[in-house]
Amino acid sequence: NTNIAQFMQGAVPGLNVGVSSFSGGTPSIAIRGQTSLNGNRNVLIILDGVQYNGSLSSINPDDIASIDVLKDASATAIYGARGANGVILITTKKGKSGASNLTYTTSLGLSKIARPLDVFTADEFRAQMKQIPGGSFVDDGGNTDWQKEVTQQAFTQNHNLSLSGGSDKLTYFGSFGLQKQEGIIRNSNLDRYSGRVNVNQKLWDNKLNIEVNLSASRTNNVRPDFQGVIGSAISANPTYKPFNADGTLKFYPDGSNPMLSLSLYKDQTFTNRFLGNISPSLTIAKGLVYKLNYGVDNSTTARDIQTMPNKDPFVEGGLQTINTYNTNTLIENYITYT
C-alpha cells in the first residue's frame, strides 16, 4: 500500500474509501454515507494528537502503528463540531525499552489498468461506419488500441529504514522512507521522501511524561492532463496511427492523437510539509492527569502547470506557477480522571 487510505478500504463497516487510480490522487473518505446537513462531508483526521488536513500521500504507511475509526456521536463528542462527520485517529510507531533495533524493509510492485473499456477495433470501426447512411471518416490504415498507448505497466518501489529502542525512562523511534511510484497513465509519477522522530521521556518518578513527535516530508507529483488523455483515448479513431515513420508524434487536423496531450502538457506539484507536536502530561493525583498538547502543521506547495510550445498542432507554450503556504497551530489542555 502506497497510501494509508488503502489500509482502510473494506476494513470498517460504514467507512467508504475511494482511492484515485493515478499517482498522488487524493482519496475520498466518508463515514456513514455521503449526506451532511451543512454540506461538509470532510472526515476529521487526527495524527498523533494533531488535526491533519490535506493529502494523505505525504504520510509514510510504514510509520503507522494503528488506525481507529470513531463513528458514533458519543465517541466523537470530545472533538465537538469538528467531529460531526466522524473521526479517524492515526497513531505512528513509538520506541520500546530495550536494545536498539535497526530495521530495513522494502517492497516492489507492478500496476496496470484493471479493465480497459470495450471499444471498437479498427476493423470493427470500419464496419460500423459503413453501416451508417452517408457516414464518412478518415481511414489512415492503422489499428491502434489507444487505451494501451496512453497507459503503462507501472512500477512502484518502497524503501524504509527505522531505528527504535530506549530505556525505562526514555524511548525513541526514528525512520526514513523513500517511495517512487509510477502511475498507470504515462508520464505520471509520485516520489515521496519522509522522515520521522518520536521521543517519549518520563520524569519525576514517572509522574511527568513528555512526548515529542516530529515528521517532515517532501512529495513530487507529476501528472498529465488526465481528463483530456483518457477522454480522447476512448473516443479516438482506431485507424489513426500514433507516430510518423520517423518516430515523431503524428498530428491529425481533428486532434485525435491522445499521445499529443501526454507530450505537450505537464502538471508538477512539489510539497514540503512539517508536522510536530509536544504533549507533556502530569499526574496530579492517582487517576487525575493534566495534559497539554501543542502542535504545528506547516506546508508549502509549488505547482507548475506547463504547456510545451509546438508547431503542429500550434501551441504557444506557457508556464503558470501557483504557490500555497499553510500553517496551523493547535493548543489543547485538559484534565482526565479514571
Coordinates of C-alpha atoms in Angstrom, one line a residue:
N1 CA 0.0 0.0 0.0
T2 CA 1.4 3.4 -1.0
N3 CA -1.3 5.5 0.7
I4 CA -2.7 4.9 4.2
A5 CA -6.3 5.2 2.8
Q6 CA -5.7 1.8 1.1
F7 CA -5.3 0.2 4.6
M8 CA -8.9 1.2 5.4
Q9 CA -10.6 0.1 2.3
G10 CA -13.2 -2.6 3.2
A11 CA -11.9 -2.9 6.7
V12 CA -14.5 -0.9 8.7
P13 CA -18.3 -1.1 8.2
G14 CA -19.8 2.3 7.3
L15 CA -16.4 3.7 6.1
N16 CA -16.3 4.4 2.4
V17 CA -12.8 5.0 0.9
G18 CA -12.2 5.7 -2.7
V19 CA -8.6 5.8 -3.8
S20 CA -7.7 7.5 -7.1
S21 CA -6.2 5.3 -9.8
F22 CA -3.5 7.8 -10.7
S23 CA -0.4 8.5 -8.7
G24 CA -0.8 11.1 -6.0
G25 CA -4.6 11.2 -6.2
T26 CA -6.4 12.4 -3.1
P27 CA -8.6 9.7 -1.7
S28 CA -12.2 10.3 -0.7
I29 CA -13.2 9.2 2.8
A30 CA -16.8 9.3 4.1
I31 CA -18.3 7.8 7.3
R32 CA -22.0 7.0 7.5
G33 CA -22.6 7.8 3.8
Q34 CA -22.3 10.9 1.8
T35 CA -25.1 13.1 3.3
S36 CA -24.4 16.1 5.5
L37 CA -26.7 18.8 7.0
N38 CA -24.2 21.6 6.4
G39 CA -22.8 20.3 3.1
N40 CA -19.4 19.5 4.6
R41 CA -18.5 15.8 4.3
N42 CA -14.9 16.0 5.4
V43 CA -13.8 13.5 8.0
L44 CA -11.7 14.8 10.8
I45 CA -8.2 13.2 10.8
I46 CA -6.1 13.3 13.9
L47 CA -2.4 12.3 13.5
D48 CA -0.6 11.8 16.8
G49 CA -3.0 14.2 18.5
V50 CA -2.8 17.0 15.8
Q51 CA -5.5 17.7 13.3
Y52 CA -4.3 16.7 9.8
N53 CA -5.5 18.4 6.6
G54 CA -4.6 17.8 3.1
S55 CA -3.4 14.8 1.1
L56 CA -2.6 11.6 2.9
S57 CA 0.1 10.8 0.3
S58 CA 2.7 12.6 2.4
I59 CA 2.3 10.1 5.3
N60 CA 4.6 7.0 5.1
P61 CA 2.4 3.9 5.7
D62 CA 5.3 2.1 7.2
D63 CA 5.3 4.5 10.1
I64 CA 1.7 3.7 11.1
A65 CA 1.1 1.7 14.3
S66 CA -2.7 1.8 14.4
I67 CA -5.8 3.5 12.8
D68 CA -9.0 3.9 14.8
V69 CA -12.3 5.0 13.3
L70 CA -14.8 6.8 15.5
K71 CA -18.3 6.8 14.0
D72 CA -21.0 7.3 16.7
A73 CA -21.8 10.6 18.4
S74 CA -20.5 9.6 21.9
A75 CA -17.1 8.7 20.6
T76 CA -16.6 11.9 18.6
A77 CA -18.1 14.2 21.3
I78 CA -14.8 15.4 22.6
Y79 CA -14.0 16.9 19.2
G80 CA -17.2 19.0 19.1
A81 CA -18.5 20.2 15.7
R82 CA -15.2 19.2 14.0
G83 CA -16.1 15.5 14.5
A84 CA -19.6 15.7 13.1
N85 CA -18.7 13.6 10.1
G86 CA -16.7 11.1 12.0
V87 CA -13.1 10.9 13.2
I88 CA -10.1 8.9 12.2
L89 CA -7.3 8.6 14.7
I90 CA -3.9 7.7 13.3
T91 CA -1.1 6.7 15.7
T92 CA 2.5 6.3 14.5
K93 CA 5.1 3.9 15.8
K94 CA 6.8 4.5 19.1
G95 CA 10.0 3.2 20.6
K96 CA 10.1 0.4 23.3
S97 CA 12.5 0.0 26.1
G98 CA 15.3 -2.5 25.4
A99 CA 18.1 -2.9 22.9
S100 CA 18.2 -0.7 19.8
N101 CA 16.5 -2.2 16.8
L102 CA 17.5 -1.3 13.3
T103 CA 15.0 -2.4 10.6
Y104 CA 15.1 -2.1 6.8
T105 CA 12.1 -3.1 4.7
T106 CA 11.5 -2.8 1.0
S107 CA 8.7 -3.7 -1.4
L108 CA 8.3 -3.7 -5.2
G109 CA 5.1 -3.7 -7.1
L110 CA 3.6 -3.6 -10.6
S111 CA 0.3 -2.0 -11.6
K112 CA -1.7 -2.0 -14.7
I113 CA -5.1 -0.9 -15.9
A114 CA -7.7 -3.4 -14.5
R115 CA -10.5 -3.4 -17.0
P116 CA -10.0 -1.4 -20.3
L117 CA -13.2 -0.2 -21.8
D118 CA -14.5 -2.4 -24.6
V119 CA -14.2 -0.2 -27.7
F120 CA -14.2 -1.0 -31.4
T121 CA -11.0 -2.3 -33.1
A122 CA -10.1 -0.7 -36.4
D123 CA -11.9 -3.3 -38.4
E124 CA -15.0 -3.1 -36.3
F125 CA -14.9 0.7 -36.5
R126 CA -14.7 0.5 -40.3
A127 CA -17.6 -2.0 -40.5
Q128 CA -19.8 0.2 -38.2
M129 CA -19.1 3.4 -40.2
K130 CA -20.1 1.7 -43.5
Q131 CA -23.5 0.8 -42.0
I132 CA -24.2 4.5 -41.3
P133 CA -26.0 6.1 -44.3
G134 CA -23.8 8.8 -45.6
G135 CA -21.2 8.1 -42.9
S136 CA -17.7 9.2 -43.8
F137 CA -14.4 9.1 -41.9
V138 CA -10.7 9.2 -42.4
D139 CA -9.1 5.8 -42.6
D140 CA -5.3 6.1 -42.1
G141 CA -4.7 2.4 -42.2
G142 CA -3.8 1.9 -38.6
N143 CA -5.1 -0.5 -35.9
T144 CA -4.4 1.4 -32.7
D145 CA -5.6 0.5 -29.2
W146 CA -5.4 4.0 -27.8
Q147 CA -6.1 2.9 -24.2
K148 CA -3.0 0.7 -24.4
E149 CA -1.0 3.5 -25.9
V150 CA -1.6 6.0 -23.1
T151 CA -1.3 3.5 -20.2
Q152 CA 1.7 1.6 -19.0
Q153 CA 2.7 -1.2 -16.6
A154 CA 3.6 1.0 -13.7
F155 CA 6.5 0.1 -11.3
T156 CA 6.5 1.1 -7.6
Q157 CA 9.3 0.7 -5.1
N158 CA 9.4 1.5 -1.3
H159 CA 12.4 1.6 1.0
N160 CA 12.1 2.2 4.7
L161 CA 14.8 2.4 7.4
S162 CA 14.0 2.7 11.1
L163 CA 15.8 2.8 14.4
S164 CA 14.0 2.3 17.8
G165 CA 14.8 1.4 21.4
G166 CA 15.3 3.1 24.7
S167 CA 15.3 2.6 28.5
D168 CA 12.6 2.6 31.2
K169 CA 12.7 6.4 31.2
L170 CA 13.4 7.3 27.6
T171 CA 12.2 5.6 24.4
Y172 CA 12.7 6.7 20.8
F173 CA 11.7 5.9 17.2
G174 CA 13.2 7.3 14.1
S175 CA 12.6 6.4 10.4
F176 CA 13.4 7.5 6.9
G177 CA 11.2 6.4 3.9
L178 CA 11.6 6.6 0.1
Q179 CA 8.8 5.8 -2.3
K180 CA 8.9 6.1 -6.1
Q181 CA 5.6 5.3 -7.7
E182 CA 4.7 5.4 -11.4
G183 CA 1.1 5.9 -12.5
I184 CA -0.7 3.7 -14.9
I185 CA -1.2 6.7 -17.2
R186 CA 2.1 7.5 -18.9
N187 CA 4.1 10.5 -17.7
S188 CA 2.6 10.4 -14.2
N189 CA 4.6 9.6 -11.1
L190 CA 4.8 10.3 -7.4
D191 CA 8.0 10.5 -5.4
R192 CA 7.9 10.8 -1.6
Y193 CA 10.7 11.3 0.9
S194 CA 9.7 11.2 4.6
G195 CA 11.4 11.3 7.9
R196 CA 10.1 10.9 11.5
V197 CA 11.3 11.1 15.1
N198 CA 9.2 10.2 18.1
V199 CA 10.6 10.5 21.6
N200 CA 9.0 9.8 25.0
Q201 CA 10.6 10.9 28.3
K202 CA 9.4 10.1 31.8
L203 CA 10.4 12.3 34.8
W204 CA 9.6 12.8 38.5
D205 CA 9.1 9.1 39.3
N206 CA 7.0 8.7 36.1
K207 CA 4.6 11.5 37.2
L208 CA 5.6 13.7 34.2
N209 CA 5.5 12.2 30.8
I210 CA 6.7 14.3 27.8
E211 CA 6.0 13.0 24.3
V212 CA 7.5 14.7 21.2
N213 CA 6.5 13.7 17.6
L214 CA 8.3 15.3 14.6
S215 CA 7.8 14.5 10.9
A216 CA 8.9 16.0 7.6
S217 CA 8.1 15.0 4.1
R218 CA 8.6 16.1 0.5
T219 CA 6.4 14.8 -2.3
N220 CA 7.0 15.4 -6.1
N221 CA 3.9 14.6 -8.1
V222 CA 3.9 14.8 -11.9
R223 CA 0.6 14.5 -13.8
P224 CA -0.5 15.0 -17.4
D225 CA -3.9 16.3 -18.5
F226 CA -5.8 13.2 -17.3
Q227 CA -9.3 14.3 -18.5
G228 CA -8.0 15.1 -22.0
V229 CA -5.9 12.0 -22.3
I230 CA -8.5 9.5 -21.0
G231 CA -11.4 11.1 -22.9
S232 CA -9.6 11.2 -26.2
A233 CA -8.2 7.6 -25.8
I234 CA -11.8 6.3 -25.5
S235 CA -13.1 8.3 -28.5
A236 CA -10.1 8.5 -30.8
N237 CA -10.3 6.9 -34.3
P238 CA -8.6 3.5 -34.1
T239 CA -7.5 3.7 -37.7
Y240 CA -5.2 6.6 -36.8
K241 CA -1.5 6.0 -36.0
P242 CA 0.3 7.5 -33.0
F243 CA 3.6 8.0 -34.7
N244 CA 5.1 9.1 -38.0
A245 CA 7.6 7.0 -39.9
D246 CA 10.4 9.0 -38.3
G247 CA 9.1 8.3 -34.8
T248 CA 7.6 11.7 -34.1
L249 CA 4.0 12.1 -32.9
K250 CA 1.5 12.2 -35.7
F251 CA -0.8 15.2 -35.9
Y252 CA -4.3 14.9 -37.3
P253 CA -6.4 18.0 -38.0
D254 CA -9.2 16.8 -35.8
G255 CA -6.7 16.5 -32.9
S256 CA -7.4 12.8 -32.3
N257 CA -4.0 11.7 -31.1
P258 CA -4.1 11.3 -27.3
M259 CA -0.3 11.0 -27.2
L260 CA 0.0 14.7 -28.1
S261 CA -1.7 15.6 -24.8
L262 CA 0.8 13.5 -22.9
S263 CA 3.7 15.2 -24.7
L264 CA 2.5 18.8 -24.5
Y265 CA 1.0 19.2 -21.0
K266 CA 2.6 18.6 -17.6
D267 CA 1.3 19.4 -14.1
Q268 CA 4.0 19.1 -11.5
T269 CA 3.5 19.7 -7.8
F270 CA 6.2 19.9 -5.1
T271 CA 5.0 19.8 -1.4
N272 CA 7.2 20.3 1.7
R273 CA 5.4 19.5 5.0
F274 CA 6.5 19.7 8.6
L275 CA 4.3 18.3 11.4
G276 CA 5.2 18.3 15.0
N277 CA 3.7 18.3 18.5
I278 CA 4.8 18.2 22.1
S279 CA 2.5 16.6 24.7
P280 CA 3.5 16.8 28.3
S281 CA 1.1 15.1 30.8
L282 CA 1.4 15.4 34.6
T283 CA -0.2 13.0 37.1
I284 CA -1.7 15.4 39.8
A285 CA -3.1 12.6 41.9
K286 CA -4.0 9.0 41.5
G287 CA -6.2 8.7 38.4
L288 CA -6.1 12.5 37.8
V289 CA -4.0 13.6 34.8
Y290 CA -3.4 17.1 33.3
K291 CA -2.3 17.1 29.6
L292 CA -1.1 19.9 27.3
N293 CA -0.9 19.4 23.6
Y294 CA 0.9 21.9 21.4
G295 CA 1.1 21.1 17.7
V296 CA 2.2 22.9 14.4
D297 CA 1.4 21.8 10.9
N298 CA 3.3 23.8 8.2
S299 CA 3.1 23.0 4.5
T300 CA 4.5 24.8 1.3
T301 CA 3.3 23.8 -2.1
A302 CA 4.6 24.9 -5.5
R303 CA 2.5 23.8 -8.5
D304 CA 3.9 24.3 -12.1
I305 CA 1.4 23.9 -14.9
Q306 CA 3.4 23.8 -18.1
T307 CA 2.4 23.8 -21.8
M308 CA 5.2 23.0 -24.2
P309 CA 5.4 25.0 -27.4
N310 CA 4.6 23.1 -30.6
K311 CA 4.1 23.6 -34.3
D312 CA 1.5 21.0 -35.3
P313 CA -0.8 21.5 -33.6
F314 CA 0.2 25.1 -32.9
V315 CA 0.6 25.6 -29.1
E316 CA 2.2 28.8 -27.9
G317 CA 3.5 27.4 -24.7
G318 CA 3.4 28.8 -21.3
L319 CA 4.1 28.3 -17.6
Q320 CA 1.8 29.0 -14.6
T321 CA 3.1 28.7 -11.1
I322 CA 0.8 28.6 -8.1
N323 CA 2.4 28.8 -4.6
T324 CA 0.4 27.8 -1.5
Y325 CA 1.5 28.3 2.1
N326 CA -0.4 27.0 5.1
T327 CA 0.4 26.9 8.8
N328 CA -1.9 25.6 11.5
T329 CA -1.3 25.7 15.2
L330 CA -3.1 23.7 17.9
I331 CA -3.1 24.2 21.6
E332 CA -5.2 21.9 23.8
N333 CA -5.2 21.3 27.6
Y334 CA -7.5 19.2 29.6
I335 CA -7.8 17.1 32.7
T336 CA -8.8 13.4 32.7
Y337 CA -9.9 11.3 35.6
T338 CA -10.0 7.5 35.6

